[in-house]
Amino acid sequence: MTPYQVRNIAKQYRKMFDENGIVPRKHPDDKLASQPANFEHCYWMCIEIDKLLNQNTQDKFEKAMRWLCFVQGCLWSYQQHTISDLKDHN
C-alpha cells in the first residue's frame, strides 16, 4: 500500500465513525473498553494516521500501517466489516 491509499482508507473510516456519532478519544475511559469506547479510540487513531503520514518518513508510514491494521481488526472483531470487505478497502 502507498501512503495515499492508507490516508484514503483512514479518511473513509473517519467519515464512517463521524456518521455514527462516534467522538474521537485518545484513550478509552474503561480499562476493558466497550465497543463505543474502542471505536472512539479507533477514530482518534484514524486522525493521527493522517498526521503520521504528513511527516513523510518510512518509520511514520510503518506506524500508520500498524495503526490502520489495529482499526481494521477492531472493525472486524465487532462485526462491522468482513475480512473480504477489509481486503476490498485495501
mmCIF file of C-alpha atoms in Angstrom:
data_model
loop_
_atom_site.group_PDB
_atom_site.id
_atom_site.type_symbol
_atom_site.label_atom_id
_atom_site.label_comp_id
_atom_site.label_asym_id
_atom_site.label_seq_id
_atom_site.Cartn_x
_atom_site.Cartn_y
_atom_site.Cartn_z
ATOM 1 C CA MET A 1 0.000 0.000 0.000
ATOM 2 C CA THR A 2 1.024 3.568 -0.563
ATOM 3 C CA PRO A 3 0.721 6.454 1.891
ATOM 4 C CA TYR A 4 -2.018 7.847 -0.370
ATOM 5 C CA GLN A 5 -4.044 4.631 -0.055
ATOM 6 C CA VAL A 6 -3.582 4.463 3.713
ATOM 7 C CA ARG A 7 -4.681 8.093 4.028
ATOM 8 C CA ASN A 8 -7.816 7.464 1.954
ATOM 9 C CA ILE A 9 -8.834 4.371 3.913
ATOM 10 C CA ALA A 10 -8.375 6.227 7.213
ATOM 11 C CA LYS A 11 -10.461 9.073 5.778
ATOM 12 C CA GLN A 12 -13.275 6.634 4.895
ATOM 13 C CA TYR A 13 -13.232 5.230 8.429
ATOM 14 C CA ARG A 14 -13.255 8.728 9.956
ATOM 15 C CA LYS A 15 -16.343 9.509 7.893
ATOM 16 C CA MET A 16 -17.999 6.251 8.999
ATOM 17 C CA PHE A 17 -17.270 6.935 12.675
ATOM 18 C CA ASP A 18 -18.490 10.516 12.351
ATOM 19 C CA GLU A 19 -21.723 9.452 10.637
ATOM 20 C CA ASN A 20 -22.345 7.032 13.505
ATOM 21 C CA GLY A 21 -21.923 9.688 16.171
ATOM 22 C CA ILE A 22 -18.562 8.421 17.424
ATOM 23 C CA VAL A 23 -16.367 11.056 19.067
ATOM 24 C CA PRO A 24 -12.584 10.704 18.713
ATOM 25 C CA ARG A 25 -10.834 9.976 22.007
ATOM 26 C CA LYS A 26 -7.175 9.156 22.594
ATOM 27 C CA HIS A 27 -7.767 6.533 25.277
ATOM 28 C CA PRO A 28 -10.991 4.832 26.337
ATOM 29 C CA ASP A 29 -12.102 5.642 29.875
ATOM 30 C CA ASP A 30 -12.506 1.979 30.801
ATOM 31 C CA LYS A 31 -9.650 -0.464 31.263
ATOM 32 C CA LEU A 32 -11.658 -3.088 29.355
ATOM 33 C CA ALA A 33 -13.331 -0.795 26.901
ATOM 34 C CA SER A 34 -16.699 -1.313 25.295
ATOM 35 C CA GLN A 35 -17.364 -1.184 21.569
ATOM 36 C CA PRO A 36 -18.191 2.549 21.603
ATOM 37 C CA ALA A 37 -15.031 3.357 23.578
ATOM 38 C CA ASN A 38 -12.917 1.235 21.251
ATOM 39 C CA PHE A 39 -14.422 2.958 18.228
ATOM 40 C CA GLU A 40 -13.692 6.343 19.820
ATOM 41 C CA HIS A 41 -10.056 5.310 20.079
ATOM 42 C CA CYS A 42 -10.059 3.972 16.512
ATOM 43 C CA TYR A 43 -11.482 7.292 15.302
ATOM 44 C CA TRP A 44 -8.677 9.131 17.113
ATOM 45 C CA MET A 45 -6.145 6.751 15.537
ATOM 46 C CA CYS A 46 -7.517 7.490 12.054
ATOM 47 C CA ILE A 47 -6.990 11.209 12.667
ATOM 48 C CA GLU A 48 -3.467 10.541 13.894
ATOM 49 C CA ILE A 49 -2.713 8.338 10.862
ATOM 50 C CA ASP A 50 -3.092 11.424 8.687
ATOM 51 C CA LYS A 51 -0.665 13.344 10.907
ATOM 52 C CA LEU A 52 1.851 10.490 10.806
ATOM 53 C CA LEU A 53 1.734 10.389 7.019
ATOM 54 C CA ASN A 54 2.321 14.146 6.846
ATOM 55 C CA GLN A 55 5.739 13.545 8.418
ATOM 56 C CA ASN A 56 6.698 11.597 5.286
ATOM 57 C CA THR A 57 9.222 9.170 6.802
ATOM 58 C CA GLN A 58 9.407 5.410 6.479
ATOM 59 C CA ASP A 59 9.072 4.791 10.216
ATOM 60 C CA LYS A 60 5.954 7.009 10.427
ATOM 61 C CA PHE A 61 4.462 5.240 7.395
ATOM 62 C CA GLU A 62 5.054 1.859 9.072
ATOM 63 C CA LYS A 63 3.425 3.124 12.270
ATOM 64 C CA ALA A 64 0.440 4.398 10.266
ATOM 65 C CA MET A 65 0.127 0.943 8.678
ATOM 66 C CA ARG A 66 0.171 -0.756 12.109
ATOM 67 C CA TRP A 67 -2.499 1.624 13.354
ATOM 68 C CA LEU A 68 -4.660 1.019 10.290
ATOM 69 C CA CYS A 69 -4.359 -2.732 10.908
ATOM 70 C CA PHE A 70 -5.464 -2.205 14.524
ATOM 71 C CA VAL A 71 -8.504 -0.198 13.380
ATOM 72 C CA GLN A 72 -9.408 -2.847 10.829
ATOM 73 C CA GLY A 73 -9.037 -5.567 13.445
ATOM 74 C CA CYS A 74 -11.482 -3.724 15.700
ATOM 75 C CA LEU A 75 -13.932 -3.250 12.835
ATOM 76 C CA TRP A 76 -13.770 -6.970 12.069
ATOM 77 C CA SER A 77 -13.974 -8.101 15.690
ATOM 78 C CA TYR A 78 -17.103 -6.007 16.258
ATOM 79 C CA GLN A 79 -18.616 -7.374 13.039
ATOM 80 C CA GLN A 80 -18.685 -4.028 11.255
ATOM 81 C CA HIS A 81 -16.909 -5.400 8.191
ATOM 82 C CA THR A 82 -15.997 -8.831 6.904
ATOM 83 C CA ILE A 83 -12.439 -9.817 6.067
ATOM 84 C CA SER A 84 -13.472 -9.601 2.423
ATOM 85 C CA ASP A 85 -14.748 -6.036 2.941
ATOM 86 C CA LEU A 86 -11.497 -5.012 4.587
ATOM 87 C CA LYS A 87 -9.469 -6.593 1.783
ATOM 88 C CA ASP A 88 -11.502 -4.550 -0.692
ATOM 89 C CA HIS A 89 -10.836 -1.388 1.302
ATOM 90 C CA ASN A 90 -7.129 -2.027 0.944
#
